[in-house]
mmCIF file with all atom_site columns, C-alpha atoms in Angstrom:
data_model
loop_
_atom_site.group_PDB
_atom_site.id
_atom_site.type_symbol
_atom_site.label_atom_id
_atom_site.label_alt_id
_atom_site.label_comp_id
_atom_site.label_asym_id
_atom_site.label_entity_id
_atom_site.label_seq_id
_atom_site.pdbx_PDB_ins_code
_atom_site.Cartn_x
_atom_site.Cartn_y
_atom_site.Cartn_z
_atom_site.occupancy
_atom_site.B_iso_or_equiv
_atom_site.pdbx_formal_charge
_atom_site.auth_seq_id
_atom_site.auth_comp_id
_atom_site.auth_asym_id
_atom_site.auth_atom_id
_atom_site.pdbx_PDB_model_num
ATOM 1   C CA . UNK A 1 1   ? -42.642 -1.090  18.119  1.00 0.00 ? 24  UNK A CA 1
ATOM 2   C CA . UNK A 1 2   ? -42.075 1.640   15.625  1.00 0.00 ? 25  UNK A CA 1
ATOM 3   C CA . UNK A 1 3   ? -44.376 2.270   12.682  1.00 0.00 ? 26  UNK A CA 1
ATOM 4   C CA . UNK A 1 4   ? -44.509 4.558   9.663   1.00 0.00 ? 27  UNK A CA 1
ATOM 5   C CA . UNK A 1 5   ? -47.560 5.971   7.939   1.00 0.00 ? 28  UNK A CA 1
ATOM 6   C CA . UNK A 1 6   ? -47.605 7.423   4.470   1.00 0.00 ? 29  UNK A CA 1
ATOM 7   C CA . UNK A 1 7   ? -51.198 8.572   4.043   1.00 0.00 ? 30  UNK A CA 1
ATOM 8   C CA . UNK A 1 8   ? -51.002 9.248   0.317   1.00 0.00 ? 31  UNK A CA 1
ATOM 9   C CA . UNK A 1 9   ? -50.876 6.141   -1.847  1.00 0.00 ? 32  UNK A CA 1
ATOM 10  C CA . UNK A 1 10  ? -50.745 8.043   -5.121  1.00 0.00 ? 33  UNK A CA 1
ATOM 11  C CA . UNK A 1 11  ? -50.019 11.691  -5.964  1.00 0.00 ? 34  UNK A CA 1
ATOM 12  C CA . UNK A 1 12  ? -50.056 13.448  -9.318  1.00 0.00 ? 35  UNK A CA 1
ATOM 13  C CA . UNK A 1 13  ? -48.328 16.776  -9.854  1.00 0.00 ? 36  UNK A CA 1
ATOM 14  C CA . UNK A 1 14  ? -47.495 18.846  -12.892 1.00 0.00 ? 37  UNK A CA 1
ATOM 15  C CA . UNK A 1 15  ? -43.900 19.254  -13.918 1.00 0.00 ? 38  UNK A CA 1
ATOM 16  C CA . UNK A 1 16  ? -42.517 22.387  -12.324 1.00 0.00 ? 39  UNK A CA 1
ATOM 17  C CA . UNK A 1 17  ? -44.971 22.319  -9.445  1.00 0.00 ? 40  UNK A CA 1
ATOM 18  C CA . UNK A 1 18  ? -43.920 21.911  -5.849  1.00 0.00 ? 41  UNK A CA 1
ATOM 19  C CA . UNK A 1 19  ? -44.202 18.598  -4.054  1.00 0.00 ? 42  UNK A CA 1
ATOM 20  C CA . UNK A 1 20  ? -44.740 17.484  -0.500  1.00 0.00 ? 43  UNK A CA 1
ATOM 21  C CA . UNK A 1 21  ? -44.991 13.830  0.485   1.00 0.00 ? 44  UNK A CA 1
ATOM 22  C CA . UNK A 1 22  ? -46.214 13.122  3.974   1.00 0.00 ? 45  UNK A CA 1
ATOM 23  C CA . UNK A 1 23  ? -44.710 10.751  6.488   1.00 0.00 ? 46  UNK A CA 1
ATOM 24  C CA . UNK A 1 24  ? -45.691 10.202  10.117  1.00 0.00 ? 47  UNK A CA 1
ATOM 25  C CA . UNK A 1 25  ? -43.856 7.862   12.419  1.00 0.00 ? 48  UNK A CA 1
ATOM 26  C CA . UNK A 1 26  ? -44.415 6.282   15.774  1.00 0.00 ? 49  UNK A CA 1
ATOM 27  C CA . UNK A 1 27  ? -41.305 5.863   17.871  1.00 0.00 ? 50  UNK A CA 1
ATOM 28  C CA . UNK A 1 28  ? -40.454 6.246   21.537  1.00 0.00 ? 51  UNK A CA 1
ATOM 29  C CA . UNK A 1 29  ? -37.148 8.067   21.232  1.00 0.00 ? 52  UNK A CA 1
ATOM 30  C CA . UNK A 1 30  ? -35.330 10.236  18.735  1.00 0.00 ? 53  UNK A CA 1
ATOM 31  C CA . UNK A 1 31  ? -35.683 8.303   15.520  1.00 0.00 ? 54  UNK A CA 1
ATOM 32  C CA . UNK A 1 32  ? -33.364 7.713   12.634  1.00 0.00 ? 55  UNK A CA 1
ATOM 33  C CA . UNK A 1 33  ? -35.469 8.694   9.619   1.00 0.00 ? 56  UNK A CA 1
ATOM 34  C CA . UNK A 1 34  ? -35.014 8.075   5.921   1.00 0.00 ? 57  UNK A CA 1
ATOM 35  C CA . UNK A 1 35  ? -36.567 8.685   2.558   1.00 0.00 ? 58  UNK A CA 1
ATOM 36  C CA . UNK A 1 36  ? -35.891 6.204   -0.245  1.00 0.00 ? 59  UNK A CA 1
ATOM 37  C CA . UNK A 1 37  ? -36.946 6.325   -3.875  1.00 0.00 ? 60  UNK A CA 1
ATOM 38  C CA . UNK A 1 38  ? -37.535 3.466   -6.261  1.00 0.00 ? 61  UNK A CA 1
ATOM 39  C CA . UNK A 1 39  ? -37.648 4.402   -9.920  1.00 0.00 ? 62  UNK A CA 1
ATOM 40  C CA . UNK A 1 40  ? -39.031 1.910   -12.429 1.00 0.00 ? 63  UNK A CA 1
ATOM 41  C CA . UNK A 1 41  ? -36.627 -1.001  -12.834 1.00 0.00 ? 64  UNK A CA 1
ATOM 42  C CA . UNK A 1 42  ? -34.270 0.357   -10.210 1.00 0.00 ? 65  UNK A CA 1
ATOM 43  C CA . UNK A 1 43  ? -33.420 -0.507  -6.644  1.00 0.00 ? 66  UNK A CA 1
ATOM 44  C CA . UNK A 1 44  ? -34.085 1.518   -3.541  1.00 0.00 ? 67  UNK A CA 1
ATOM 45  C CA . UNK A 1 45  ? -31.985 4.663   -3.516  1.00 0.00 ? 68  UNK A CA 1
ATOM 46  C CA . UNK A 1 46  ? -31.453 6.749   -0.414  1.00 0.00 ? 69  UNK A CA 1
ATOM 47  C CA . UNK A 1 47  ? -32.636 10.332  -0.908  1.00 0.00 ? 70  UNK A CA 1
ATOM 48  C CA . UNK A 1 48  ? -31.830 11.698  2.527   1.00 0.00 ? 71  UNK A CA 1
ATOM 49  C CA . UNK A 1 49  ? -31.590 10.811  6.188   1.00 0.00 ? 72  UNK A CA 1
ATOM 50  C CA . UNK A 1 50  ? -32.013 12.387  9.603   1.00 0.00 ? 73  UNK A CA 1
ATOM 51  C CA . UNK A 1 51  ? -30.085 11.299  12.666  1.00 0.00 ? 74  UNK A CA 1
ATOM 52  C CA . UNK A 1 52  ? -29.943 14.410  14.824  1.00 0.00 ? 75  UNK A CA 1
ATOM 53  C CA . UNK A 1 53  ? -29.203 18.119  14.738  1.00 0.00 ? 76  UNK A CA 1
ATOM 54  C CA . UNK A 1 54  ? -30.624 20.473  12.144  1.00 0.00 ? 77  UNK A CA 1
ATOM 55  C CA . UNK A 1 55  ? -34.218 19.453  11.529  1.00 0.00 ? 78  UNK A CA 1
ATOM 56  C CA . UNK A 1 56  ? -34.143 20.455  7.872   1.00 0.00 ? 79  UNK A CA 1
ATOM 57  C CA . UNK A 1 57  ? -32.063 18.007  5.888   1.00 0.00 ? 80  UNK A CA 1
ATOM 58  C CA . UNK A 1 58  ? -30.985 18.258  2.299   1.00 0.00 ? 81  UNK A CA 1
ATOM 59  C CA . UNK A 1 59  ? -30.765 15.268  0.035   1.00 0.00 ? 82  UNK A CA 1
ATOM 60  C CA . UNK A 1 60  ? -29.937 14.340  -3.493  1.00 0.00 ? 83  UNK A CA 1
ATOM 61  C CA . UNK A 1 61  ? -31.869 15.423  -6.587  1.00 0.00 ? 84  UNK A CA 1
ATOM 62  C CA . UNK A 1 62  ? -33.000 18.664  -4.939  1.00 0.00 ? 85  UNK A CA 1
ATOM 63  C CA . UNK A 1 63  ? -35.103 17.014  -2.229  1.00 0.00 ? 86  UNK A CA 1
ATOM 64  C CA . UNK A 1 64  ? -35.318 18.123  1.375   1.00 0.00 ? 87  UNK A CA 1
ATOM 65  C CA . UNK A 1 65  ? -37.193 16.916  4.436   1.00 0.00 ? 88  UNK A CA 1
ATOM 66  C CA . UNK A 1 66  ? -38.083 18.474  7.740   1.00 0.00 ? 89  UNK A CA 1
ATOM 67  C CA . UNK A 1 67  ? -38.200 16.596  11.021  1.00 0.00 ? 90  UNK A CA 1
ATOM 68  C CA . UNK A 1 68  ? -40.957 17.854  13.314  1.00 0.00 ? 91  UNK A CA 1
ATOM 69  C CA . UNK A 1 69  ? -40.887 16.081  16.630  1.00 0.00 ? 92  UNK A CA 1
ATOM 70  C CA . UNK A 1 70  ? -44.108 17.697  17.860  1.00 0.00 ? 93  UNK A CA 1
ATOM 71  C CA . UNK A 1 71  ? -45.992 16.311  14.886  1.00 0.00 ? 94  UNK A CA 1
ATOM 72  C CA . UNK A 1 72  ? -44.035 13.042  14.563  1.00 0.00 ? 95  UNK A CA 1
ATOM 73  C CA . UNK A 1 73  ? -43.559 13.908  10.934  1.00 0.00 ? 96  UNK A CA 1
ATOM 74  C CA . UNK A 1 74  ? -40.771 13.802  8.384   1.00 0.00 ? 97  UNK A CA 1
ATOM 75  C CA . UNK A 1 75  ? -42.282 15.213  5.196   1.00 0.00 ? 98  UNK A CA 1
ATOM 76  C CA . UNK A 1 76  ? -40.379 15.213  1.931   1.00 0.00 ? 99  UNK A CA 1
ATOM 77  C CA . UNK A 1 77  ? -40.420 18.304  -0.265  1.00 0.00 ? 100 UNK A CA 1
ATOM 78  C CA . UNK A 1 78  ? -39.153 19.526  -3.587  1.00 0.00 ? 101 UNK A CA 1
ATOM 79  C CA . UNK A 1 79  ? -39.739 23.072  -4.891  1.00 0.00 ? 102 UNK A CA 1
ATOM 80  C CA . UNK A 1 80  ? -40.021 22.124  -8.569  1.00 0.00 ? 103 UNK A CA 1
ATOM 81  C CA . UNK A 1 81  ? -40.703 18.598  -9.761  1.00 0.00 ? 104 UNK A CA 1
ATOM 82  C CA . UNK A 1 82  ? -39.142 17.173  -12.897 1.00 0.00 ? 105 UNK A CA 1
ATOM 83  C CA . UNK A 1 83  ? -40.672 14.429  -15.027 1.00 0.00 ? 106 UNK A CA 1
ATOM 84  C CA . UNK A 1 84  ? -37.807 12.143  -13.992 1.00 0.00 ? 107 UNK A CA 1
ATOM 85  C CA . UNK A 1 85  ? -38.992 12.322  -10.377 1.00 0.00 ? 108 UNK A CA 1
ATOM 86  C CA . UNK A 1 86  ? -41.873 9.986   -11.210 1.00 0.00 ? 109 UNK A CA 1
ATOM 87  C CA . UNK A 1 87  ? -41.233 7.018   -8.936  1.00 0.00 ? 110 UNK A CA 1
ATOM 88  C CA . UNK A 1 88  ? -42.317 5.431   -5.683  1.00 0.00 ? 111 UNK A CA 1
ATOM 89  C CA . UNK A 1 89  ? -41.142 7.041   -2.471  1.00 0.00 ? 112 UNK A CA 1
ATOM 90  C CA . UNK A 1 90  ? -40.724 5.288   0.840   1.00 0.00 ? 113 UNK A CA 1
ATOM 91  C CA . UNK A 1 91  ? -40.314 6.757   4.289   1.00 0.00 ? 114 UNK A CA 1
ATOM 92  C CA . UNK A 1 92  ? -38.549 4.589   6.868   1.00 0.00 ? 115 UNK A CA 1
ATOM 93  C CA . UNK A 1 93  ? -37.503 4.647   10.500  1.00 0.00 ? 116 UNK A CA 1
ATOM 94  C CA . UNK A 1 94  ? -34.520 2.821   11.993  1.00 0.00 ? 117 UNK A CA 1
ATOM 95  C CA . UNK A 1 95  ? -34.876 0.398   14.872  1.00 0.00 ? 118 UNK A CA 1
ATOM 96  C CA . UNK A 1 96  ? -33.475 1.457   18.233  1.00 0.00 ? 119 UNK A CA 1
ATOM 97  C CA . UNK A 1 97  ? -29.820 2.360   17.931  1.00 0.00 ? 120 UNK A CA 1
ATOM 98  C CA . UNK A 1 98  ? -29.457 1.368   14.324  1.00 0.00 ? 121 UNK A CA 1
ATOM 99  C CA . UNK A 1 99  ? -29.911 2.878   10.921  1.00 0.00 ? 122 UNK A CA 1
ATOM 100 C CA . UNK A 1 100 ? -29.800 -0.506  9.237   1.00 0.00 ? 123 UNK A CA 1
ATOM 101 C CA . UNK A 1 101 ? -32.892 -2.437  10.341  1.00 0.00 ? 124 UNK A CA 1
ATOM 102 C CA . UNK A 1 102 ? -35.712 -0.356  8.941   1.00 0.00 ? 125 UNK A CA 1
ATOM 103 C CA . UNK A 1 103 ? -39.463 -0.128  9.248   1.00 0.00 ? 126 UNK A CA 1
ATOM 104 C CA . UNK A 1 104 ? -40.985 1.233   6.049   1.00 0.00 ? 127 UNK A CA 1
ATOM 105 C CA . UNK A 1 105 ? -44.200 2.938   5.164   1.00 0.00 ? 128 UNK A CA 1
ATOM 106 C CA . UNK A 1 106 ? -46.410 1.623   2.379   1.00 0.00 ? 129 UNK A CA 1
ATOM 107 C CA . UNK A 1 107 ? -44.970 4.058   -0.137  1.00 0.00 ? 130 UNK A CA 1
ATOM 108 C CA . UNK A 1 108 ? -46.326 6.947   -2.221  1.00 0.00 ? 131 UNK A CA 1
ATOM 109 C CA . UNK A 1 109 ? -46.366 6.638   -5.978  1.00 0.00 ? 132 UNK A CA 1
ATOM 110 C CA . UNK A 1 110 ? -45.661 9.958   -7.674  1.00 0.00 ? 133 UNK A CA 1
ATOM 111 C CA . UNK A 1 111 ? -46.914 10.641  -11.167 1.00 0.00 ? 134 UNK A CA 1
ATOM 112 C CA . UNK A 1 112 ? -45.675 13.740  -12.994 1.00 0.00 ? 135 UNK A CA 1
ATOM 113 C CA . UNK A 1 113 ? -47.709 15.224  -15.810 1.00 0.00 ? 136 UNK A CA 1
ATOM 114 C CA . UNK A 1 114 ? -46.113 17.341  -18.504 1.00 0.00 ? 137 UNK A CA 1
ATOM 115 C CA . UNK B 2 1   ? -17.266 0.076   -6.216  1.00 0.00 ? 30  UNK B CA 1
ATOM 116 C CA . UNK B 2 2   ? -20.031 -2.377  -7.007  1.00 0.00 ? 31  UNK B CA 1
ATOM 117 C CA . UNK B 2 3   ? -23.283 -2.018  -5.147  1.00 0.00 ? 32  UNK B CA 1
ATOM 118 C CA . UNK B 2 4   ? -25.559 -4.693  -3.786  1.00 0.00 ? 33  UNK B CA 1
ATOM 119 C CA . UNK B 2 5   ? -26.410 -7.117  -6.563  1.00 0.00 ? 34  UNK B CA 1
ATOM 120 C CA . UNK B 2 6   ? -29.380 -9.441  -6.687  1.00 0.00 ? 35  UNK B CA 1
ATOM 121 C CA . UNK B 2 7   ? -30.122 -12.351 -8.993  1.00 0.00 ? 36  UNK B CA 1
ATOM 122 C CA . UNK B 2 8   ? -32.384 -12.953 -10.760 1.00 0.00 ? 37  UNK B CA 1
ATOM 123 C CA . UNK B 2 9   ? -34.160 -9.671  -11.371 1.00 0.00 ? 38  UNK B CA 1
ATOM 124 C CA . UNK B 2 10  ? -37.396 -11.511 -12.136 1.00 0.00 ? 39  UNK B CA 1
ATOM 125 C CA . UNK B 2 11  ? -38.607 -15.031 -11.496 1.00 0.00 ? 40  UNK B CA 1
ATOM 126 C CA . UNK B 2 12  ? -41.914 -16.644 -12.407 1.00 0.00 ? 41  UNK B CA 1
ATOM 127 C CA . UNK B 2 13  ? -42.565 -20.065 -10.909 1.00 0.00 ? 42  UNK B CA 1
ATOM 128 C CA . UNK B 2 14  ? -45.512 -22.330 -10.334 1.00 0.00 ? 43  UNK B CA 1
ATOM 129 C CA . UNK B 2 15  ? -47.002 -22.934 -6.952  1.00 0.00 ? 44  UNK B CA 1
ATOM 130 C CA . UNK B 2 16  ? -45.200 -25.772 -5.243  1.00 0.00 ? 45  UNK B CA 1
ATOM 131 C CA . UNK B 2 17  ? -41.891 -25.214 -6.992  1.00 0.00 ? 46  UNK B CA 1
ATOM 132 C CA . UNK B 2 18  ? -38.665 -24.071 -5.385  1.00 0.00 ? 47  UNK B CA 1
ATOM 133 C CA . UNK B 2 19  ? -36.924 -20.778 -6.049  1.00 0.00 ? 48  UNK B CA 1
ATOM 134 C CA . UNK B 2 20  ? -33.568 -19.514 -4.825  1.00 0.00 ? 49  UNK B CA 1
ATOM 135 C CA . UNK B 2 21  ? -32.752 -15.843 -4.743  1.00 0.00 ? 50  UNK B CA 1
ATOM 136 C CA . UNK B 2 22  ? -29.196 -14.620 -4.453  1.00 0.00 ? 51  UNK B CA 1
ATOM 137 C CA . UNK B 2 23  ? -27.699 -11.472 -3.007  1.00 0.00 ? 52  UNK B CA 1
ATOM 138 C CA . UNK B 2 24  ? -24.126 -10.251 -3.306  1.00 0.00 ? 53  UNK B CA 1
ATOM 139 C CA . UNK B 2 25  ? -23.487 -7.502  -0.759  1.00 0.00 ? 54  UNK B CA 1
ATOM 140 C CA . UNK B 2 26  ? -21.020 -4.676  -1.053  1.00 0.00 ? 55  UNK B CA 1
ATOM 141 C CA . UNK B 2 27  ? -17.522 -6.018  -0.479  1.00 0.00 ? 56  UNK B CA 1
ATOM 142 C CA . UNK B 2 28  ? -16.491 -5.746  3.148   1.00 0.00 ? 57  UNK B CA 1
ATOM 143 C CA . UNK B 2 29  ? -20.027 -5.393  4.493   1.00 0.00 ? 58  UNK B CA 1
ATOM 144 C CA . UNK B 2 30  ? -20.495 -7.895  7.290   1.00 0.00 ? 59  UNK B CA 1
ATOM 145 C CA . UNK B 2 31  ? -24.180 -7.103  7.722   1.00 0.00 ? 60  UNK B CA 1
ATOM 146 C CA . UNK B 2 32  ? -26.694 -8.363  5.212   1.00 0.00 ? 61  UNK B CA 1
ATOM 147 C CA . UNK B 2 33  ? -30.474 -7.964  5.341   1.00 0.00 ? 62  UNK B CA 1
ATOM 148 C CA . UNK B 2 34  ? -33.397 -9.395  3.455   1.00 0.00 ? 63  UNK B CA 1
ATOM 149 C CA . UNK B 2 35  ? -36.640 -7.478  3.052   1.00 0.00 ? 64  UNK B CA 1
ATOM 150 C CA . UNK B 2 36  ? -39.844 -8.237  1.168   1.00 0.00 ? 65  UNK B CA 1
ATOM 151 C CA . UNK B 2 37  ? -42.632 -6.194  -0.295  1.00 0.00 ? 66  UNK B CA 1
ATOM 152 C CA . UNK B 2 38  ? -45.853 -7.908  -1.205  1.00 0.00 ? 67  UNK B CA 1
ATOM 153 C CA . UNK B 2 39  ? -48.247 -6.116  -3.523  1.00 0.00 ? 68  UNK B CA 1
ATOM 154 C CA . UNK B 2 40  ? -49.467 -2.812  -2.154  1.00 0.00 ? 69  UNK B CA 1
ATOM 155 C CA . UNK B 2 41  ? -47.982 -3.321  1.273   1.00 0.00 ? 70  UNK B CA 1
ATOM 156 C CA . UNK B 2 42  ? -44.978 -1.952  3.065   1.00 0.00 ? 71  UNK B CA 1
ATOM 157 C CA . UNK B 2 43  ? -41.452 -3.258  2.686   1.00 0.00 ? 72  UNK B CA 1
ATOM 158 C CA . UNK B 2 44  ? -40.930 -5.655  5.592   1.00 0.00 ? 73  UNK B CA 1
ATOM 159 C CA . UNK B 2 45  ? -37.787 -6.864  7.265   1.00 0.00 ? 74  UNK B CA 1
ATOM 160 C CA . UNK B 2 46  ? -37.171 -10.601 6.992   1.00 0.00 ? 75  UNK B CA 1
ATOM 161 C CA . UNK B 2 47  ? -33.784 -11.274 8.549   1.00 0.00 ? 76  UNK B CA 1
ATOM 162 C CA . UNK B 2 48  ? -30.312 -10.022 9.299   1.00 0.00 ? 77  UNK B CA 1
ATOM 163 C CA . UNK B 2 49  ? -26.948 -11.759 8.966   1.00 0.00 ? 78  UNK B CA 1
ATOM 164 C CA . UNK B 2 50  ? -23.744 -10.729 10.637  1.00 0.00 ? 79  UNK B CA 1
ATOM 165 C CA . UNK B 2 51  ? -21.136 -12.479 8.565   1.00 0.00 ? 80  UNK B CA 1
ATOM 166 C CA . UNK B 2 52  ? -22.447 -16.043 8.321   1.00 0.00 ? 81  UNK B CA 1
ATOM 167 C CA . UNK B 2 53  ? -24.574 -15.938 11.479  1.00 0.00 ? 82  UNK B CA 1
ATOM 168 C CA . UNK B 2 54  ? -28.257 -15.134 11.650  1.00 0.00 ? 83  UNK B CA 1
ATOM 169 C CA . UNK B 2 55  ? -28.533 -12.198 14.027  1.00 0.00 ? 84  UNK B CA 1
ATOM 170 C CA . UNK B 2 56  ? -32.257 -11.661 13.718  1.00 0.00 ? 85  UNK B CA 1
ATOM 171 C CA . UNK B 2 57  ? -34.745 -13.737 11.764  1.00 0.00 ? 86  UNK B CA 1
ATOM 172 C CA . UNK B 2 58  ? -37.851 -12.391 13.419  1.00 0.00 ? 87  UNK B CA 1
ATOM 173 C CA . UNK B 2 59  ? -39.420 -11.367 10.122  1.00 0.00 ? 88  UNK B CA 1
ATOM 174 C CA . UNK B 2 60  ? -39.229 -14.721 8.344   1.00 0.00 ? 89  UNK B CA 1
ATOM 175 C CA . UNK B 2 61  ? -42.832 -15.647 7.528   1.00 0.00 ? 90  UNK B CA 1
ATOM 176 C CA . UNK B 2 62  ? -42.635 -19.420 7.968   1.00 0.00 ? 91  UNK B CA 1
ATOM 177 C CA . UNK B 2 63  ? -40.399 -22.454 7.607   1.00 0.00 ? 92  UNK B CA 1
ATOM 178 C CA . UNK B 2 64  ? -40.778 -22.550 3.850   1.00 0.00 ? 93  UNK B CA 1
ATOM 179 C CA . UNK B 2 65  ? -38.171 -19.796 3.765   1.00 0.00 ? 94  UNK B CA 1
ATOM 180 C CA . UNK B 2 66  ? -34.507 -20.673 4.292   1.00 0.00 ? 95  UNK B CA 1
ATOM 181 C CA . UNK B 2 67  ? -31.747 -18.104 4.227   1.00 0.00 ? 96  UNK B CA 1
ATOM 182 C CA . UNK B 2 68  ? -28.071 -18.914 4.186   1.00 0.00 ? 97  UNK B CA 1
ATOM 183 C CA . UNK B 2 69  ? -24.839 -16.999 4.022   1.00 0.00 ? 98  UNK B CA 1
ATOM 184 C CA . UNK B 2 70  ? -22.072 -19.529 3.821   1.00 0.00 ? 99  UNK B CA 1
ATOM 185 C CA . UNK B 2 71  ? -18.635 -18.020 4.288   1.00 0.00 ? 100 UNK B CA 1
ATOM 186 C CA . UNK B 2 72  ? -20.109 -14.670 5.140   1.00 0.00 ? 101 UNK B CA 1
ATOM 187 C CA . UNK B 2 73  ? -20.136 -13.417 1.579   1.00 0.00 ? 102 UNK B CA 1
ATOM 188 C CA . UNK B 2 74  ? -23.160 -13.799 -0.661  1.00 0.00 ? 103 UNK B CA 1
ATOM 189 C CA . UNK B 2 75  ? -26.518 -14.931 0.666   1.00 0.00 ? 104 UNK B CA 1
ATOM 190 C CA . UNK B 2 76  ? -29.307 -17.055 -0.727  1.00 0.00 ? 105 UNK B CA 1
ATOM 191 C CA . UNK B 2 77  ? -32.980 -17.074 0.146   1.00 0.00 ? 106 UNK B CA 1
ATOM 192 C CA . UNK B 2 78  ? -34.786 -20.254 -0.789  1.00 0.00 ? 107 UNK B CA 1
ATOM 193 C CA . UNK B 2 79  ? -38.538 -20.608 -0.882  1.00 0.00 ? 108 UNK B CA 1
ATOM 194 C CA . UNK B 2 80  ? -39.691 -24.235 -0.853  1.00 0.00 ? 109 UNK B CA 1
ATOM 195 C CA . UNK B 2 81  ? -42.431 -24.924 -1.733  1.00 0.00 ? 110 UNK B CA 1
ATOM 196 C CA . UNK B 2 82  ? -43.552 -21.581 -3.077  1.00 0.00 ? 111 UNK B CA 1
ATOM 197 C CA . UNK B 2 83  ? -47.121 -20.411 -2.444  1.00 0.00 ? 112 UNK B CA 1
ATOM 198 C CA . UNK B 2 84  ? -49.127 -17.722 -4.209  1.00 0.00 ? 113 UNK B CA 1
ATOM 199 C CA . UNK B 2 85  ? -48.791 -15.328 -1.263  1.00 0.00 ? 114 UNK B CA 1
ATOM 200 C CA . UNK B 2 86  ? -45.002 -15.416 -1.607  1.00 0.00 ? 115 UNK B CA 1
ATOM 201 C CA . UNK B 2 87  ? -45.244 -13.217 -4.684  1.00 0.00 ? 116 UNK B CA 1
ATOM 202 C CA . UNK B 2 88  ? -43.608 -9.868  -4.241  1.00 0.00 ? 117 UNK B CA 1
ATOM 203 C CA . UNK B 2 89  ? -40.312 -8.028  -4.485  1.00 0.00 ? 118 UNK B CA 1
ATOM 204 C CA . UNK B 2 90  ? -37.447 -9.298  -2.371  1.00 0.00 ? 119 UNK B CA 1
ATOM 205 C CA . UNK B 2 91  ? -34.810 -6.742  -1.494  1.00 0.00 ? 120 UNK B CA 1
ATOM 206 C CA . UNK B 2 92  ? -31.375 -7.331  -0.114  1.00 0.00 ? 121 UNK B CA 1
ATOM 207 C CA . UNK B 2 93  ? -29.319 -4.706  1.687   1.00 0.00 ? 122 UNK B CA 1
ATOM 208 C CA . UNK B 2 94  ? -25.913 -4.546  3.298   1.00 0.00 ? 123 UNK B CA 1
ATOM 209 C CA . UNK B 2 95  ? -24.066 -2.324  5.734   1.00 0.00 ? 124 UNK B CA 1
ATOM 210 C CA . UNK B 2 96  ? -20.634 -2.115  7.332   1.00 0.00 ? 125 UNK B CA 1
ATOM 211 C CA . UNK B 2 97  ? -21.920 -1.949  10.876  1.00 0.00 ? 126 UNK B CA 1
ATOM 212 C CA . UNK B 2 98  ? -25.174 -2.825  12.598  1.00 0.00 ? 127 UNK B CA 1
ATOM 213 C CA . UNK B 2 99  ? -25.374 -0.154  15.255  1.00 0.00 ? 128 UNK B CA 1
ATOM 214 C CA . UNK B 2 100 ? -25.215 3.580   15.060  1.00 0.00 ? 129 UNK B CA 1
ATOM 215 C CA . UNK B 2 101 ? -25.580 5.801   12.068  1.00 0.00 ? 130 UNK B CA 1
ATOM 216 C CA . UNK B 2 102 ? -24.502 3.322   9.455   1.00 0.00 ? 131 UNK B CA 1
ATOM 217 C CA . UNK B 2 103 ? -27.003 3.235   6.661   1.00 0.00 ? 132 UNK B CA 1
ATOM 218 C CA . UNK B 2 104 ? -27.829 0.161   4.621   1.00 0.00 ? 133 UNK B CA 1
ATOM 219 C CA . UNK B 2 105 ? -27.476 0.056   0.838   1.00 0.00 ? 134 UNK B CA 1
ATOM 220 C CA . UNK B 2 106 ? -30.142 -1.754  -1.133  1.00 0.00 ? 135 UNK B CA 1
ATOM 221 C CA . UNK B 2 107 ? -30.086 -3.867  -4.247  1.00 0.00 ? 136 UNK B CA 1
ATOM 222 C CA . UNK B 2 108 ? -32.515 -3.558  -7.130  1.00 0.00 ? 137 UNK B CA 1
ATOM 223 C CA . UNK B 2 109 ? -34.699 -6.355  -5.832  1.00 0.00 ? 138 UNK B CA 1
ATOM 224 C CA . UNK B 2 110 ? -35.948 -9.642  -7.231  1.00 0.00 ? 139 UNK B CA 1
ATOM 225 C CA . UNK B 2 111 ? -39.538 -9.684  -8.388  1.00 0.00 ? 140 UNK B CA 1
ATOM 226 C CA . UNK B 2 112 ? -41.006 -13.109 -7.633  1.00 0.00 ? 141 UNK B CA 1
ATOM 227 C CA . UNK B 2 113 ? -44.286 -14.152 -9.175  1.00 0.00 ? 142 UNK B CA 1
ATOM 228 C CA . UNK B 2 114 ? -45.857 -17.434 -8.087  1.00 0.00 ? 143 UNK B CA 1
ATOM 229 C CA . UNK B 2 115 ? -48.618 -18.637 -10.417 1.00 0.00 ? 144 UNK B CA 1
#
């Protein structure tokens, strides 16, 4: 069965600093990978997704993620964080052959200091 | 186009009571999913409907949870009787197709607190 690990429970960065959130997955084949964000009082919003092809994927709000098969990782990055990026971020992997039934990590809460 | 809508946004009930959560998927989405996140843990899959049929209910924790999707439109998730460990955020999601690269769209969640 697939699994997702987000080793950082909580991260604090200064506004304007760069950000990298880590995600490692366990899956037997080429995975479907996702990053979701949940801002306070909001639902889960899809930031970006990887199905195949170019291993560097661009998402909304200036986020990007890189799929590294050799490291089983799909880390999320942003060059310059804004205060509005404070939220909880979830990495997820799709079950075999589907992007709809997801296995999530435990989430990383991002705090942004001014 | 309206997104996935969940009602209520918050619910506080006493242990032993019954609570019913509702999810309205995106119009035209045959696939509907329920997920749950208990405090500090990962978001976990509960079950999957295709239209009105339960395709996969492998994540349902026990028989105190009953999900329905009459007519293949909105879905309800009933917890009866509620226990303290049922507290958490319940998410609903929907998608057009089950297989392939069809992503699911999530609602804002219902925060359930059992006291």
